[in-house]
CSV table of C-alpha atoms in Angstrom, one decimal:
chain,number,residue,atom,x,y,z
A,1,UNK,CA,9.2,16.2,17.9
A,2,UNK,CA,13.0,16.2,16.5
A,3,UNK,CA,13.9,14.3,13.7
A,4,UNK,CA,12.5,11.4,15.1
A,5,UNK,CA,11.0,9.2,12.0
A,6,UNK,CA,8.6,6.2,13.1
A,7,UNK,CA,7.6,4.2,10.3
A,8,UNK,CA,4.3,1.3,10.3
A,9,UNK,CA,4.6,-1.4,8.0
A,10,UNK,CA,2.4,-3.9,7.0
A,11,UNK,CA,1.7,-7.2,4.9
A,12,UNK,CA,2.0,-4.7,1.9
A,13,UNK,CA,5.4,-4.4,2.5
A,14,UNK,CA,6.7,-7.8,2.2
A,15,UNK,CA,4.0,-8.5,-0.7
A,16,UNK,CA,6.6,-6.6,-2.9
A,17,UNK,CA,9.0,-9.1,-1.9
A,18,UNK,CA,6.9,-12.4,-2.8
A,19,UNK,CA,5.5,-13.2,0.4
A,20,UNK,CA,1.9,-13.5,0.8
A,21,UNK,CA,2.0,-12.7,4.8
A,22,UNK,CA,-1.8,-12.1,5.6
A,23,UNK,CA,-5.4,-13.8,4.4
A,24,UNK,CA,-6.0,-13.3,0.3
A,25,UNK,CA,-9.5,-11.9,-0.7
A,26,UNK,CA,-11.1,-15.1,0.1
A,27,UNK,CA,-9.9,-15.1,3.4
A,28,UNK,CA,-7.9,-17.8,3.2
A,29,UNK,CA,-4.1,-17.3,4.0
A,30,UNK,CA,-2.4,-19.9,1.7
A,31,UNK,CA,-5.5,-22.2,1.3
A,32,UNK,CA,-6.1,-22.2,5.1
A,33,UNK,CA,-8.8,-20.4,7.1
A,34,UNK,CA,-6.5,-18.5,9.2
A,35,UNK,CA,-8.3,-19.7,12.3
A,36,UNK,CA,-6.8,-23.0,11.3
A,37,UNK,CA,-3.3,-22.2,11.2
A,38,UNK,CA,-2.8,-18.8,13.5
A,39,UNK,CA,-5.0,-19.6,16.9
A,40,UNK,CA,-4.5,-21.5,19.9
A,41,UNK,CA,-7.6,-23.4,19.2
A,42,UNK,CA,-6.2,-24.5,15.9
A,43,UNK,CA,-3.1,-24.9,17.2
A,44,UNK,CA,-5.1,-27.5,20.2
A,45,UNK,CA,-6.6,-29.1,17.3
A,46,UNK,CA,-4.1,-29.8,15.2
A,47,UNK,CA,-0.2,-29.1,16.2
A,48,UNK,CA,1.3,-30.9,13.6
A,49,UNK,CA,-0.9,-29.0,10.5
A,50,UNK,CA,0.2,-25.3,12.2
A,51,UNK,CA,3.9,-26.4,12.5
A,52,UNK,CA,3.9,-27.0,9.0
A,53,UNK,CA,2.4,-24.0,7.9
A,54,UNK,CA,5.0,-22.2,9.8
A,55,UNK,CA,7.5,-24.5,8.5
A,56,UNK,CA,6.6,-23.3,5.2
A,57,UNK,CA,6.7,-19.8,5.2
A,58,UNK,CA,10.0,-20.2,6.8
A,59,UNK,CA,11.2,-21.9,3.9
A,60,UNK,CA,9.8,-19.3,1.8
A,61,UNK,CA,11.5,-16.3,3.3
A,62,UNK,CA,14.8,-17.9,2.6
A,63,UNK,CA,14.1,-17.7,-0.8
A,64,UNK,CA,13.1,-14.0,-1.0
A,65,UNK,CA,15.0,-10.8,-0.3
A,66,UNK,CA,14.2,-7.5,0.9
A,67,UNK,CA,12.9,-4.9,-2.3
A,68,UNK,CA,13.9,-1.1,-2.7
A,69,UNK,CA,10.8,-0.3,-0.2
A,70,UNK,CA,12.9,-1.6,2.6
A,71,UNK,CA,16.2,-0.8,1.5
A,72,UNK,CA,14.9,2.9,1.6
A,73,UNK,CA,13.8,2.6,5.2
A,74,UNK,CA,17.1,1.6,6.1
A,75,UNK,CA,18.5,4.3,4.0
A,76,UNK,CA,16.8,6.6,6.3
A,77,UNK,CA,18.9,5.8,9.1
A,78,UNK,CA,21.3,7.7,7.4
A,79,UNK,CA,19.6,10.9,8.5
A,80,UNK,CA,17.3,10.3,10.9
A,81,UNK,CA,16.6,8.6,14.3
A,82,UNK,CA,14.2,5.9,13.0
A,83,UNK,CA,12.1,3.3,14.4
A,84,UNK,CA,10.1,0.1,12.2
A,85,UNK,CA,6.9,-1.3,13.6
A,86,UNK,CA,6.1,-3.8,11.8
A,87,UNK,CA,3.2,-6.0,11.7
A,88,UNK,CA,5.4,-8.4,9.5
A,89,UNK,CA,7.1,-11.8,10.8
A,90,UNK,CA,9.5,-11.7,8.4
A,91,UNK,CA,13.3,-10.5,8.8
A,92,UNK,CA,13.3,-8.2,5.5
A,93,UNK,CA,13.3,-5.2,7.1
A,94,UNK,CA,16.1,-6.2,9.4
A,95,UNK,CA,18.0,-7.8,6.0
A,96,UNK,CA,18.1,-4.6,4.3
A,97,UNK,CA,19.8,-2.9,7.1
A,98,UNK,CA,17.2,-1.5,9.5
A,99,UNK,CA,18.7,-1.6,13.1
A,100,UNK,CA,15.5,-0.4,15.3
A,101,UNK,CA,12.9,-2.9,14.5
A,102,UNK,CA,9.6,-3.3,16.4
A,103,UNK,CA,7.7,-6.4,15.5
A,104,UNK,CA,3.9,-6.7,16.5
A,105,UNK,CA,3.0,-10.2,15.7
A,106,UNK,CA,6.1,-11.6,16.8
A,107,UNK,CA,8.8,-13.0,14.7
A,108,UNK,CA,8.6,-16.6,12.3
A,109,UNK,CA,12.5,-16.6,13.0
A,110,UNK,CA,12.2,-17.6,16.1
A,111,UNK,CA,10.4,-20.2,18.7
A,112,UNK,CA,9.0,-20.1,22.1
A,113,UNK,CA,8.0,-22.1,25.0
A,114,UNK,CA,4.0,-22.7,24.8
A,115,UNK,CA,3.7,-22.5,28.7
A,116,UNK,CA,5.9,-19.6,28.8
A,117,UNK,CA,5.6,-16.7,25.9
A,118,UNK,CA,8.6,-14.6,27.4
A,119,UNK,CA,10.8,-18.1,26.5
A,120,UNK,CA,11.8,-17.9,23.4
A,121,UNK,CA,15.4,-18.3,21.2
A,122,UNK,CA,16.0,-17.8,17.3
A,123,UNK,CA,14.5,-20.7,14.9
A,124,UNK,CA,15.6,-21.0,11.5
A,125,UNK,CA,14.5,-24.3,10.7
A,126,UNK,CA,11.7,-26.6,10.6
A,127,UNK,CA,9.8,-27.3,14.2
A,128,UNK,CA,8.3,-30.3,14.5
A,129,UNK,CA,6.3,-31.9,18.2
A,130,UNK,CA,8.6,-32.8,20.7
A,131,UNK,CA,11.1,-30.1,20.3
A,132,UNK,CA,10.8,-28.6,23.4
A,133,UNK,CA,11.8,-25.4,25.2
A,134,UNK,CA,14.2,-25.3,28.4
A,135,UNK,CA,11.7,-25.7,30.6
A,136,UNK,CA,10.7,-29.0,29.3
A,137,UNK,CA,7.6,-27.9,27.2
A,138,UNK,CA,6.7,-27.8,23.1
A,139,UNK,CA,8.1,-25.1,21.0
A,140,UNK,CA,5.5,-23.0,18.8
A,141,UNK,CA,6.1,-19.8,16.8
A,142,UNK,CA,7.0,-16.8,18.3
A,143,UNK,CA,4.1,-15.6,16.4
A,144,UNK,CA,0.9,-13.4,18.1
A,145,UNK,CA,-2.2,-15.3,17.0
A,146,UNK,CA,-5.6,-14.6,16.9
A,147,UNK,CA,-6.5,-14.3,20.2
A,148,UNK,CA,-3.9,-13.6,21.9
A,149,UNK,CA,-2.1,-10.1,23.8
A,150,UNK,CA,0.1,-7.9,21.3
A,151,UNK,CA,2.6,-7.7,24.3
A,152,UNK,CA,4.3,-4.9,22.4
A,153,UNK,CA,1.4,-2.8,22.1
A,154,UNK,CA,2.0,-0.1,24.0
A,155,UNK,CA,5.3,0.3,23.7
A,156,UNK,CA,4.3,0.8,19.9
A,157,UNK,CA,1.9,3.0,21.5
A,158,UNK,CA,4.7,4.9,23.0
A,159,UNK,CA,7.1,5.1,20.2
A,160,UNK,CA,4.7,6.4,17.3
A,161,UNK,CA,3.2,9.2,20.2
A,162,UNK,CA,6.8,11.1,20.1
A,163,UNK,CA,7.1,10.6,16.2
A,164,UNK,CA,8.1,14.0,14.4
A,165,UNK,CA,7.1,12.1,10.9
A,166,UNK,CA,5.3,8.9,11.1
A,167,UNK,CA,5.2,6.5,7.5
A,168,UNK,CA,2.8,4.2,7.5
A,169,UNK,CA,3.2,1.6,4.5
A,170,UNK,CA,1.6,-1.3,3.0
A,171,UNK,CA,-1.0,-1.8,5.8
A,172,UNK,CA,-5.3,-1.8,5.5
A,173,UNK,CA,-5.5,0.4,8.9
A,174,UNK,CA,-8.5,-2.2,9.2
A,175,UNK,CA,-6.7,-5.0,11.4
A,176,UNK,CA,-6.7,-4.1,15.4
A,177,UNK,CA,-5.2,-3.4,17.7
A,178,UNK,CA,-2.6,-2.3,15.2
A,179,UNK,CA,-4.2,-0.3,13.3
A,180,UNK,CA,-5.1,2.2,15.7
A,181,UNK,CA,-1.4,3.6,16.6
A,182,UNK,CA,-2.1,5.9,13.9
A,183,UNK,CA,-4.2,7.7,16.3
A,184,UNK,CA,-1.4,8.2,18.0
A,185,UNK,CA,0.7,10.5,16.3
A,186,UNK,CA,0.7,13.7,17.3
A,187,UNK,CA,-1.9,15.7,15.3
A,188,UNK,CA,0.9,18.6,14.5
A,189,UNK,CA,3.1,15.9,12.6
A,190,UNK,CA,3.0,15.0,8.6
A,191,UNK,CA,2.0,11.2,8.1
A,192,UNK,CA,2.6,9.5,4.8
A,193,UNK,CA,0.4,6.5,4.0
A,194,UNK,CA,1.8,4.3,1.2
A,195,UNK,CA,-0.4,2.0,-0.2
A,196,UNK,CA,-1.6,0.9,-3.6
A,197,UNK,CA,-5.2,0.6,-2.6
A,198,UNK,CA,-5.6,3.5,0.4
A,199,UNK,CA,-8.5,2.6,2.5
A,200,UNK,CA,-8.4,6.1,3.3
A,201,UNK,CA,-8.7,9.4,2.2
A,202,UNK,CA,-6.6,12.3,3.2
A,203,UNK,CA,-9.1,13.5,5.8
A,204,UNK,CA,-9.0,10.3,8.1
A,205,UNK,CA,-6.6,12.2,10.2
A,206,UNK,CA,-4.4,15.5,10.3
A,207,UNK,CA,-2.2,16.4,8.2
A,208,UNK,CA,-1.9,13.1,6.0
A,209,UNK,CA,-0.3,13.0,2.9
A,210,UNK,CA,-1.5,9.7,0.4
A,211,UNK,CA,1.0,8.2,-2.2
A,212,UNK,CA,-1.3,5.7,-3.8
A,213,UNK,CA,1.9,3.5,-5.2
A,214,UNK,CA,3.4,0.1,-3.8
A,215,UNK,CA,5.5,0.3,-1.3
A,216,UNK,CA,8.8,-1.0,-3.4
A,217,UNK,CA,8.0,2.1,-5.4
A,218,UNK,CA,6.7,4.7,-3.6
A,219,UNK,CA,8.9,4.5,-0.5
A,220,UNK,CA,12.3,5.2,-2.3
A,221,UNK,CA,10.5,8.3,-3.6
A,222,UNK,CA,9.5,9.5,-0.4
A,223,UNK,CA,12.4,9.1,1.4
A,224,UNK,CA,14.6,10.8,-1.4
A,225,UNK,CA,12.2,13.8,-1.0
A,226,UNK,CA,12.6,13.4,3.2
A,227,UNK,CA,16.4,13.2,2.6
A,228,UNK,CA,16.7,16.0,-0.1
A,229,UNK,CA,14.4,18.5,1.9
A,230,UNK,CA,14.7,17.7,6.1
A,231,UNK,CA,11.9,17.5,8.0
C-alpha cells in the first residue's frame, strides 16, 4: 500500500471555515428545501431562484479562507503521495495548497453546459439565464444534484482501494453513494475518522481509529503524529 495517503472530506470540513455547505438539522440548506435549490426538477421549476442560490454561496466563499484542518492536509504533501476526495464544492482545500483534489459533487467555481455535463469552464461570478455555454445552451453549476450520476464515482472508488492510510473528515458516512468508499479501503489499512459528532463507533470497519474533535483541530494533530512517526 506505500505511503499512499487518501483522505475523504466532507461538509464538516468547510463548516470550520464558515460555510454552511449541506442541509442544517431542519433540513433546510440556507432556508431552502434542498430539493428546491440542488435538483433538476427544481432547477425546471424555477432557474432563476437556483442561480441565485448558487450565486450566493459563491459570494460567500470569497469571503472565507481555508482553516488549519486544510492547511494540514496540504502539509501532508510534504511526506506523502496524497489524494483529497471531497464531497465539498468549495476551493479551500485547493487554497491551502492541496495539488491532487477529487471533487464529488462537482465544483461551485465553475459552470457547465445543461445539455452537455462534460462542457464546462471556470465561473467566478454571478450566472444569471441567458449566459450560455459554446454550444449555444444555459449555463448551470458544475454542481452533482440530487438525482443525478456522481461521474467520478468510481474513480474515487479506485483511488481510496490502493490507499495505505485513508482520513476521512468532517463527513456523516450517511449520504450515498459517497459514503460508501469507506468500504473500500483495504481492510489491512489504519483509517482515521475525524468528526465532532462520529456516527460511528470504532467497530464499523477494520482497524479504525476515532478522533472525536473538529476537523480544524483534530487534523493538524493527526497529521503531526503521521509526520513525526511514518506510516
Amino acid at each position: 500500500m506505500s505511503d499512499n495517503i487518501v483522505v475523504l472530506s466532507g461538509a464538516g470540513m468547510s463548516a470550520d471555515s464558515g460555510l454552511k455547505t449541506f442541509r442544517d438539522e431542519d433540513g433546510l440548506w440556507e432556508g431552502h428545501d434542498v430539493m428546491e435549490v440542488a435538483s433538476p426538477i427544481g432547477f425546471s421549476k424555477n432557474p432563476d431562484l437556483v442561480l441565485d442560490f448558487y450565486n450566493q454561496r459563491r459570494r460567500q466563499l470569497k469571503e472565507v479562507k481555508p482553516n488549519d484542518g486544510h492547511i494540514a492536509i496540504a502539509q501532508l504533501e510534504e511526506h506523502f503521495k496524497v489524494t483529497v476526495i471531497t464531497q465539498n464544492v468549495d476551493d479551500l482545500h485547493e487554497r491551502a495548497g492541496s495539488s491532487d483534489v477529487i471533487h464529488l459533487h462537482g465544483e461551485l467555481l465553475r459552470a457547465r453546459s445543461i445539455a452537455n455535463p462534460n462542457l464546462t469552464m471556470p465561473w467566478k461570478e454571478d450566472l444569471v439565464m441567458g449566459q450560455t455555454a459554446e454550444d449555444g445552451y444555459q449555463l448551470r453549476p458544475d454542481i452533482v444534484w440530487f438525482g443525478e450520476e456522481v461521474p467520478l464515482l468510481p474513480m474515487a472508488a479506485e483511488i481510496t482501494s490502493k490507499a495505505g492510510v485513508l482520513i476521512v473528515i468532517g463527513t456523516s458516512l450517511q449520504v450515498y453513494p459517497a459514503a460508501g468508499l469507506i468500504h473500500y479501503a483495504s481492510e489491512n489499512i489504519t483509517k482515521y475518522y475525524v468528526d465532532p459528532n462520529p456516527s460511528i463507533d470504532k467497530n464499523y470497519c477494520a482497524n479504525l481509529e476515532i478522533i472525536n474533535m473538529r476537523s480544524a483541530i483534530g487534523v493538524p494533530i493527526l497529521v503531526r503524529d503521521l509526520i513525526q512517526k511514518g506510516l
